[in-house]
PDB file of C-alpha atoms in Angstrom:
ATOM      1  CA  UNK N 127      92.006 103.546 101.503  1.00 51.00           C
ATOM      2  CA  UNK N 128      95.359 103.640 100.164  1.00 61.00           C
ATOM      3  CA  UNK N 129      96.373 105.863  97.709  1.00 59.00           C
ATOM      4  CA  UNK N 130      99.759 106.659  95.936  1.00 59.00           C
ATOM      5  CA  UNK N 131     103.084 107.426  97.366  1.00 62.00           C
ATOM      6  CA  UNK N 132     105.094 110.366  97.303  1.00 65.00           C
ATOM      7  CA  UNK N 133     106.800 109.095  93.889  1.00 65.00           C
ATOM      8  CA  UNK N 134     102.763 109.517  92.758  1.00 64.00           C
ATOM      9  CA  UNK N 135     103.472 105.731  91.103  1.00 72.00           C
ATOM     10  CA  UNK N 136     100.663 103.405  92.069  1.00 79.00           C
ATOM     11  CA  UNK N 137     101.024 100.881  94.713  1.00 79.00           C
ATOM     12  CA  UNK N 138     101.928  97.501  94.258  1.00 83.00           C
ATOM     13  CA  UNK N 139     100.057  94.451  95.328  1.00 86.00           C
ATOM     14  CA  UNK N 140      97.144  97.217  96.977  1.00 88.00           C
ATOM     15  CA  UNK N 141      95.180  94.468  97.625  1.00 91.00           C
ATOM     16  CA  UNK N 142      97.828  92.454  99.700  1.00 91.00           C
ATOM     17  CA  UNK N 143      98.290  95.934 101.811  1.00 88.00           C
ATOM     18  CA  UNK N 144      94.471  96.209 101.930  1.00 92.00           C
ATOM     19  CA  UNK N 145      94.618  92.861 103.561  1.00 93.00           C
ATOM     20  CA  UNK N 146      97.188  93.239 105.722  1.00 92.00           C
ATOM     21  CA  UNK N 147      95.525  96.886 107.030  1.00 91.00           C
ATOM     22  CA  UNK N 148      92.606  94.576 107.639  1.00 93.00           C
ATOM     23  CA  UNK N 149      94.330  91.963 109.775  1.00 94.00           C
ATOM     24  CA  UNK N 150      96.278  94.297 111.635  1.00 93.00           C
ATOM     25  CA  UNK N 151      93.811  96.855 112.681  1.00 91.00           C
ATOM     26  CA  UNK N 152      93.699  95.762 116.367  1.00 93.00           C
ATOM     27  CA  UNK N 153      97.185  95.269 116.842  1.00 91.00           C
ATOM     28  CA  UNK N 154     100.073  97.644 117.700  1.00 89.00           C
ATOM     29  CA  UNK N 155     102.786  96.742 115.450  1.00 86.00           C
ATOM     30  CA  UNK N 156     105.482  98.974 114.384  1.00 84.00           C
ATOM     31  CA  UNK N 157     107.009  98.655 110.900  1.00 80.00           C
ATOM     32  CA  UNK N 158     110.340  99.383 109.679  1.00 77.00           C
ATOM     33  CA  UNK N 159     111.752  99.612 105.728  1.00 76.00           C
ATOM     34  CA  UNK N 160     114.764  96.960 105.291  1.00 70.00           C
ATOM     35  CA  UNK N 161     116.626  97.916 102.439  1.00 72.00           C
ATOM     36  CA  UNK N 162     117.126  95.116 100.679  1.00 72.00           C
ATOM     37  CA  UNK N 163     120.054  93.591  98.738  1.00 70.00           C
ATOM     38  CA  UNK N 164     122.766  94.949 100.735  1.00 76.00           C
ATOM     39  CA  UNK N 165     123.864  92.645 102.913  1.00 76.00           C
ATOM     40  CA  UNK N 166     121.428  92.261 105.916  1.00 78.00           C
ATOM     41  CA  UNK N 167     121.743  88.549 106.617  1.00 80.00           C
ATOM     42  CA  UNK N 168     118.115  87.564 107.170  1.00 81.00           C
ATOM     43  CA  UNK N 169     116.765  90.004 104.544  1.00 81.00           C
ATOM     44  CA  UNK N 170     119.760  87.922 102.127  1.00 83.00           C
ATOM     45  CA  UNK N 171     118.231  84.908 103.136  1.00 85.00           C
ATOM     46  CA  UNK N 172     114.271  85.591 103.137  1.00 85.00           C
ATOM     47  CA  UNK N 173     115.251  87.059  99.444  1.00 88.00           C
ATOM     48  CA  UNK N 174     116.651  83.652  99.044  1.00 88.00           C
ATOM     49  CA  UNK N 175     113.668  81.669  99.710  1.00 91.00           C
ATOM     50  CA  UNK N 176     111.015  83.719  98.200  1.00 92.00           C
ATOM     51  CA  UNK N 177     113.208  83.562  94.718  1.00 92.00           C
ATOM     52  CA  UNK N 178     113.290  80.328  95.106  1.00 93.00           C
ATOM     53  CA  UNK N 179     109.360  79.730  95.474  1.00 93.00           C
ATOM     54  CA  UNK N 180     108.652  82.299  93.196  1.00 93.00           C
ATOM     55  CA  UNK N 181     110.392  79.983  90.515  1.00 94.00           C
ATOM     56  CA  UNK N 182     109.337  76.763  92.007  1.00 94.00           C
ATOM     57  CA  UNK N 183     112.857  75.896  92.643  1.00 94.00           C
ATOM     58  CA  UNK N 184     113.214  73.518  95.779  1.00 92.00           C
ATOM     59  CA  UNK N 185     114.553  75.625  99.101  1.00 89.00           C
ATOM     60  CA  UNK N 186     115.800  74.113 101.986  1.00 88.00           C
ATOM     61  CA  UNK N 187     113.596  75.285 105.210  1.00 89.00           C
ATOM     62  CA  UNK N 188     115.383  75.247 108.572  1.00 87.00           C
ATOM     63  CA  UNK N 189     113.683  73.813 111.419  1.00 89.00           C
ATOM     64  CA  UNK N 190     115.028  74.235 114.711  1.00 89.00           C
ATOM     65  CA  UNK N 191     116.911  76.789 117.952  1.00 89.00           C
ATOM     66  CA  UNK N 192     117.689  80.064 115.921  1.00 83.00           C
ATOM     67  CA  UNK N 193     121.461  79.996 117.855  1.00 83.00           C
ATOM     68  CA  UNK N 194     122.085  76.567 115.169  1.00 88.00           C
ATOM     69  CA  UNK N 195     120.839  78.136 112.016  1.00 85.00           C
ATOM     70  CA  UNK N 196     123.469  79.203 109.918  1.00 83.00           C
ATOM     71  CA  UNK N 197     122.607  82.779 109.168  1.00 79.00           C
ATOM     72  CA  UNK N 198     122.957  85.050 112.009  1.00 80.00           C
ATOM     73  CA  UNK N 199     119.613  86.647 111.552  1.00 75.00           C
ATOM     74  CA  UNK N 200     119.919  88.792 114.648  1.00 74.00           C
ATOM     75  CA  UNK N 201     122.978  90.396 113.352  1.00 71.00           C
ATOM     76  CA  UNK N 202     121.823  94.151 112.461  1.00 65.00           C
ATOM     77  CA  UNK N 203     124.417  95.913 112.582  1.00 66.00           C
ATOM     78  CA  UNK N 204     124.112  96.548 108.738  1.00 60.00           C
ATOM     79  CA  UNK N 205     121.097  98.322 109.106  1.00 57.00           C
ATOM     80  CA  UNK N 206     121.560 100.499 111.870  1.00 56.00           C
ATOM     81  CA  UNK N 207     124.739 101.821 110.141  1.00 55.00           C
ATOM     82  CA  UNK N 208     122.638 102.153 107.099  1.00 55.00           C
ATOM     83  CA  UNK N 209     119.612 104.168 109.554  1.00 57.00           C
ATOM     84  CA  UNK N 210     122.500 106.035 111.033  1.00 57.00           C
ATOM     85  CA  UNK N 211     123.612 107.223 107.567  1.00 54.00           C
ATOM     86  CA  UNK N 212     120.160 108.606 106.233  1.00 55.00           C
ATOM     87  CA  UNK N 213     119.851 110.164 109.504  1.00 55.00           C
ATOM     88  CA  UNK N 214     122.979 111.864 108.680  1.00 52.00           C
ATOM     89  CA  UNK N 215     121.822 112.893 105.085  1.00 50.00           C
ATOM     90  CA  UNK N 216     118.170 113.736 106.845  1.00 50.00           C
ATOM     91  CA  UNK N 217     116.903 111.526 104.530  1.00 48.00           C
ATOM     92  CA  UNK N 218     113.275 109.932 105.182  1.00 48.00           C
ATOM     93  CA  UNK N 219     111.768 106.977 104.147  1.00 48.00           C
ATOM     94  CA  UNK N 220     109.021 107.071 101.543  1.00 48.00           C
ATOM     95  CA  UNK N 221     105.498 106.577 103.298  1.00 47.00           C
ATOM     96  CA  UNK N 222     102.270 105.176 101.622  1.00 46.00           C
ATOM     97  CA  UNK N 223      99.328 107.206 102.018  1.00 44.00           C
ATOM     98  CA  UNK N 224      96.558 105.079 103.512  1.00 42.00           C
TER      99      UNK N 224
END
């Protein structure tokens, strides 16, 4: 069951999370919160693409070794200096109660 989160707003798209809960169930997979829109290359560019199919505007796809694609996607350095400032500040993500 998921409830609300600590903001007490209610949850968007609970029945994609209810899916995903289901699919997942027998699988160990750890999650982490992205902030997005500030400057993480690969979160930049999956913002990119989902904006663009969310509109129905034609996105280029790339197929091919991650070392040619032009966004370094493995480049995180971003987010750990944004981890390593709410650490700082103590500061914890907000969790969904499930």
């Amino acid at each position: 069951m998921i409830g609300k989160p600590e903001n007490k707003t209610n949850v968007l798209n609970k029945d994609l999370w209810q899916r995903l809960i289901e699919v997942t169930k027998d699988k160990e997979i750890e999650y982490k919160h992205v902030e997005g829109h500030v400057g993480i290359a690969g979160n930049e560019r999956v913002d990119v693409i989902a904006n663009s199919f969310a509109r129905g505007k034609e996105v280029s796809l790339f197929k091919g070794d991650l070392e040619n694609y032009s966004v370094n996607l493995l480049d995180m350095k971003k987010m750990n200096l944004l981890q390593s400032k709410k650490q700082n500040l103590n500061l914890q993500p907000k969790r969904i109660l499930i």
